[in-house]
Amino acid sequence: MGHEGAKYGDDGRPTCDCLLFDLDDTLYPVGSGIGLDVMNNIQEYMIDKLGINKGVSLELCILLYKQYGTTMAGLRAIGYQFDYDDFHGFVHGRLAYEKLKPDPVLRNILLSLPIRKLVFTNGDRLHASRAMKRLGIDDCFEGVLCFETLNPASPTPVPSDKVEIFDIMKHLAHPEPGVELPRSPILCKPNIDAMLHALKLADINPQTTIFFDDSIRNIQAGKQIGMHTVLVGTSERIKGADHALESLHNMKEAFPELWVEAVKDEDVRNSSKVGIETSVIA
């Protein structure tokens, strides 16, 4: 099953003291439609605020996402200037969060596990808070690693006459020798350095962590840094994923050993049901 990376006990089961969850399309299903709305809002931002041609906006949006982990990171990489809060306000601020329904099944699963649990999202703090509140799971986690954790402040704008936009579509269609893709100033998954930095800030040991994410790239990066990995949203396991789950509702079947200790120690189990304020690690 490709268990390299994570630590294993004498019984062959992963030694786990932390569960790390992606947010979008992981803690809630892709069928909610939120992901599609986000993509449409990003496209609108590109057209309305950055003056990007409507005809190429979708292709560029997807291309930058594929190359840089998020379209936002890609836009900054190729030279576009914008305020991070303005971007998130436009992209997430107008979402219909009522599309997300409370998930008592997931809530019960999370609360029945007396193990450290955190969320790790490329999204911003407010988006994570709103989505988790709608799902009814905002008090199930010790903290949230989010955009602001890794990117504390918006950059100082460069004068517009000094801004040069790198033509990434032309570059990828006809690469010139010696010309490399520009790096993004934004840190996010699946960048290995960004992920290691986030784990360090939260004092998380990747070797004893199970990482849940719907992105194949994020899962493969998580595997590279030593985490036990679970691809969410499919039952088809890919290279880099130790497990594949259609839904987090199937966690108990996939990891029965996590509940063994919970059953043994009823006191811990009951105390974990006390609601706590979820903190943002920044």
Coordinates of C-alpha atoms in Angstrom, one line a residue:
M1 CA 0.0 0.0 0.0
G2 CA 3.0 2.3 -0.1
H3 CA 3.3 3.2 3.6
E4 CA 6.7 4.9 3.2
G5 CA 6.9 8.1 5.2
A6 CA 4.5 7.7 8.1
K7 CA 5.6 5.9 11.3
Y8 CA 4.1 2.5 12.1
G9 CA 3.7 0.7 15.4
D10 CA 4.4 -2.9 16.1
D11 CA 1.0 -3.9 14.9
G12 CA 1.5 -2.3 11.4
R13 CA -0.9 0.5 12.1
P14 CA 0.0 4.1 11.6
T15 CA 1.1 5.9 14.8
C16 CA -1.2 9.0 14.7
D17 CA -1.4 12.0 17.0
C18 CA -2.9 14.5 14.5
L19 CA -5.5 14.6 11.8
L20 CA -5.1 17.4 9.2
F21 CA -8.0 18.2 6.9
D22 CA -8.3 20.3 3.8
L23 CA -11.5 22.4 3.7
D24 CA -13.0 22.9 0.2
D25 CA -14.4 19.8 -1.4
T26 CA -13.0 17.7 1.5
L27 CA -15.0 18.7 4.6
Y28 CA -18.0 19.3 2.4
P29 CA -18.8 17.5 -0.9
V30 CA -17.9 18.8 -4.3
G31 CA -21.6 18.6 -5.2
S32 CA -22.3 21.7 -3.1
G33 CA -21.4 23.9 -6.1
I34 CA -19.3 26.2 -4.0
G35 CA -16.1 25.3 -5.9
L36 CA -17.7 26.2 -9.3
D37 CA -19.0 29.5 -7.8
V38 CA -15.4 30.3 -6.6
M39 CA -14.0 29.7 -10.1
N40 CA -16.6 31.9 -11.7
N41 CA -15.9 34.7 -9.2
I42 CA -12.1 34.4 -9.8
Q43 CA -12.8 34.7 -13.5
E44 CA -14.9 37.8 -12.9
Y45 CA -12.1 39.3 -10.8
M46 CA -9.6 38.7 -13.5
I47 CA -11.8 40.4 -16.1
D48 CA -13.3 43.2 -14.0
K49 CA -10.4 44.1 -11.7
L50 CA -7.3 43.0 -13.6
G51 CA -8.4 43.8 -17.1
I52 CA -7.8 40.3 -18.4
N53 CA -9.4 39.5 -21.7
K54 CA -12.7 37.5 -21.2
G55 CA -11.8 35.2 -24.1
V56 CA -8.8 33.8 -22.3
S57 CA -9.9 34.2 -18.6
L58 CA -11.1 30.6 -18.1
E59 CA -8.1 29.0 -19.8
L60 CA -5.7 31.2 -17.9
C61 CA -7.6 30.7 -14.6
I62 CA -7.2 26.9 -14.9
L63 CA -3.6 27.1 -16.3
L64 CA -2.4 29.2 -13.3
Y65 CA -4.2 26.8 -10.9
K66 CA -2.5 23.8 -12.4
Q67 CA 1.0 25.5 -12.4
Y68 CA 0.9 27.3 -9.0
G69 CA -1.6 25.5 -6.7
T70 CA -4.1 28.4 -6.8
T71 CA -5.0 30.9 -9.5
M72 CA -4.3 33.7 -7.1
A73 CA -0.7 32.5 -6.6
G74 CA -0.3 32.3 -10.3
L75 CA -1.7 35.8 -11.0
R76 CA 0.9 37.2 -8.6
A77 CA 3.6 35.1 -10.1
I78 CA 3.1 36.4 -13.6
G79 CA 3.1 40.0 -12.4
Y80 CA -0.5 41.1 -11.5
Q81 CA -0.8 43.5 -8.5
F82 CA -3.7 43.4 -6.2
D83 CA -4.7 43.5 -2.5
Y84 CA -5.1 40.0 -1.0
D85 CA -8.1 41.1 1.1
D86 CA -9.8 42.7 -1.9
F87 CA -9.3 39.4 -3.9
H88 CA -10.7 37.2 -1.1
G89 CA -13.6 39.7 -0.5
F90 CA -14.5 39.5 -4.2
V91 CA -14.0 35.7 -4.6
H92 CA -15.4 34.4 -1.3
G93 CA -17.3 37.4 0.0
R94 CA -20.1 36.9 -2.5
L95 CA -20.5 33.1 -2.1
A96 CA -23.9 31.6 -1.2
Y97 CA -22.8 29.8 1.9
E98 CA -26.4 28.6 2.5
K99 CA -25.5 25.9 -0.1
L100 CA -23.5 24.3 2.6
K101 CA -25.7 22.2 4.9
P102 CA -25.0 21.2 8.6
D103 CA -23.3 17.8 8.6
P104 CA -24.2 16.1 12.0
V105 CA -22.6 12.8 10.8
L106 CA -19.2 14.4 10.2
R107 CA -19.6 16.4 13.5
N108 CA -20.1 13.2 15.5
I109 CA -17.2 11.5 13.8
L110 CA -14.9 14.4 14.6
L111 CA -16.0 14.7 18.2
S112 CA -15.7 11.0 18.8
L113 CA -11.9 11.2 18.1
P114 CA -9.8 12.4 21.0
I115 CA -6.9 13.2 18.6
R116 CA -5.6 16.6 17.7
K117 CA -7.5 17.9 14.6
L118 CA -6.7 20.9 12.4
V119 CA -7.8 22.4 9.1
F120 CA -5.2 23.3 6.4
T121 CA -6.7 25.4 3.6
N122 CA -5.4 27.7 0.9
G123 CA -8.5 29.8 1.5
D124 CA -8.6 32.8 3.7
R125 CA -9.6 32.9 7.4
L126 CA -13.1 34.4 6.9
H127 CA -14.0 31.8 4.2
A128 CA -12.9 28.9 6.4
S129 CA -14.8 30.3 9.4
R130 CA -18.0 30.8 7.4
A131 CA -17.9 27.4 5.7
M132 CA -17.1 25.5 9.0
K133 CA -19.9 27.3 10.8
R134 CA -22.4 26.4 8.1
L135 CA -21.3 22.7 8.4
G136 CA -21.7 22.9 12.2
I137 CA -18.1 21.8 12.8
D138 CA -16.3 25.0 13.7
D139 CA -15.8 23.9 17.3
C140 CA -14.4 20.5 16.3
F141 CA -10.9 21.6 15.5
E142 CA -8.0 23.0 17.5
G143 CA -7.1 25.5 14.8
V144 CA -7.0 26.5 11.2
L145 CA -4.0 26.9 9.0
C146 CA -5.1 29.3 6.3
F147 CA -4.0 31.8 3.6
E148 CA -3.1 34.4 6.3
T149 CA -1.0 31.8 8.2
L150 CA 1.5 31.7 5.4
N151 CA 0.9 35.1 3.8
P152 CA 0.5 37.6 6.6
A153 CA 0.3 40.8 4.6
S154 CA -0.5 42.1 1.1
P155 CA 2.6 43.3 -0.8
T156 CA 3.4 46.9 -1.3
P157 CA 2.1 47.8 -4.8
V158 CA 4.6 48.4 -7.6
P159 CA 3.9 51.5 -9.7
S160 CA 1.8 50.4 -12.7
D161 CA 4.3 51.7 -15.2
K162 CA 6.9 49.2 -13.7
V163 CA 4.6 46.2 -13.9
E164 CA 5.4 43.6 -16.5
I165 CA 3.1 40.7 -17.1
F166 CA 4.8 37.4 -18.0
D167 CA 2.9 35.8 -20.9
I168 CA 2.6 32.3 -19.4
M169 CA 0.3 31.0 -22.2
K170 CA 2.8 31.9 -24.9
H171 CA 5.7 30.5 -22.7
L172 CA 4.0 27.1 -22.2
A173 CA 3.0 26.9 -25.9
H174 CA 6.5 27.9 -27.2
P175 CA 9.1 27.6 -24.3
E176 CA 12.2 29.6 -24.9
P177 CA 15.5 28.0 -23.8
G178 CA 16.7 29.4 -20.5
V179 CA 13.4 31.1 -19.6
E180 CA 11.8 29.7 -16.5
L181 CA 8.4 30.1 -15.0
P182 CA 8.4 33.0 -12.5
R183 CA 8.0 32.1 -8.9
S184 CA 5.0 33.2 -6.9
P185 CA 5.4 35.4 -3.7
I186 CA 2.3 33.6 -2.4
L187 CA 2.9 30.5 -0.3
C188 CA 0.2 27.7 -0.6
K189 CA -0.3 24.0 -1.0
P190 CA 1.2 22.0 -2.8
N191 CA 4.4 24.0 -2.4
I192 CA 6.6 21.7 -0.1
D193 CA 8.3 24.6 1.7
A194 CA 5.0 26.3 2.4
M195 CA 3.5 23.0 3.7
L196 CA 6.5 22.3 5.9
H197 CA 6.4 25.9 7.3
A198 CA 2.7 25.6 8.1
L199 CA 3.2 22.3 10.0
K200 CA 6.1 23.8 11.9
L201 CA 4.0 26.8 12.9
A202 CA 1.4 24.5 14.3
D203 CA 3.9 22.1 15.9
I204 CA 2.7 19.2 13.8
N205 CA 4.9 16.2 13.1
P206 CA 4.2 15.0 9.6
Q207 CA 5.4 11.5 10.5
T208 CA 2.5 11.0 12.9
T209 CA -0.2 12.9 10.9
I210 CA -3.0 11.7 8.7
F211 CA -3.7 14.2 5.9
F212 CA -7.0 14.4 4.1
D213 CA -7.3 16.4 0.9
D214 CA -9.3 16.2 -2.4
S215 CA -6.3 17.4 -4.5
I216 CA -4.0 14.7 -6.0
R217 CA -1.1 17.2 -6.0
N218 CA -1.6 18.2 -2.4
I219 CA -1.8 14.6 -1.4
Q220 CA 1.4 13.7 -3.3
A221 CA 3.2 16.7 -1.7
G222 CA 1.9 15.6 1.7
K223 CA 3.3 12.1 1.1
Q224 CA 6.6 13.6 0.1
I225 CA 7.0 15.3 3.5
G226 CA 6.1 12.1 5.3
M227 CA 2.4 12.3 6.1
H228 CA 0.0 9.3 5.9
T229 CA -2.3 10.5 3.1
V230 CA -6.0 10.1 2.3
L231 CA -7.4 11.2 -1.1
V232 CA -11.0 12.4 -0.5
G233 CA -13.9 12.3 -3.0
T234 CA -13.0 9.1 -4.8
S235 CA -12.6 5.4 -3.9
E236 CA -9.8 5.1 -6.5
R237 CA -6.4 5.3 -4.9
I238 CA -3.6 7.0 -6.8
K239 CA 0.2 7.1 -6.4
G240 CA 1.0 9.1 -3.3
A241 CA -2.3 8.2 -1.5
D242 CA -2.3 5.6 1.2
H243 CA -6.1 5.5 1.2
A244 CA -9.0 6.9 -0.9
L245 CA -12.3 7.7 0.6
E246 CA -15.5 8.8 -1.3
S247 CA -16.5 10.8 1.8
L248 CA -15.2 11.6 5.3
H249 CA -18.3 9.8 6.5
N250 CA -16.3 6.6 5.7
M251 CA -13.5 7.4 8.1
K252 CA -14.5 4.9 10.8
E253 CA -14.5 2.0 8.3
A254 CA -11.1 3.1 6.9
F255 CA -9.4 3.8 10.3
P256 CA -11.1 1.7 13.0
E257 CA -7.8 1.7 15.0
L258 CA -8.3 5.5 15.6
W259 CA -11.4 4.7 17.6
V260 CA -9.9 1.9 19.7
E261 CA -8.3 4.2 22.1
A262 CA -11.4 6.4 22.1
V263 CA -13.6 3.5 23.3
K264 CA -11.0 2.5 25.9
D265 CA -11.0 6.0 27.4
E266 CA -14.6 7.1 27.8
D267 CA -13.5 10.1 29.9
V268 CA -11.4 11.5 27.1
R269 CA -14.1 10.9 24.7
N270 CA -16.7 12.8 26.7
S271 CA -14.4 15.7 27.4
S272 CA -13.7 16.1 23.7
K273 CA -17.4 17.0 23.2
V274 CA -16.9 20.2 25.1
G275 CA -17.1 23.0 22.4
I276 CA -13.9 25.0 22.1
E277 CA -13.3 28.2 20.2
T278 CA -11.4 27.4 17.0
S279 CA -8.2 29.5 16.8
V280 CA -6.5 30.6 13.6
I281 CA -2.8 29.9 13.6
A282 CA -1.3 33.1 12.2

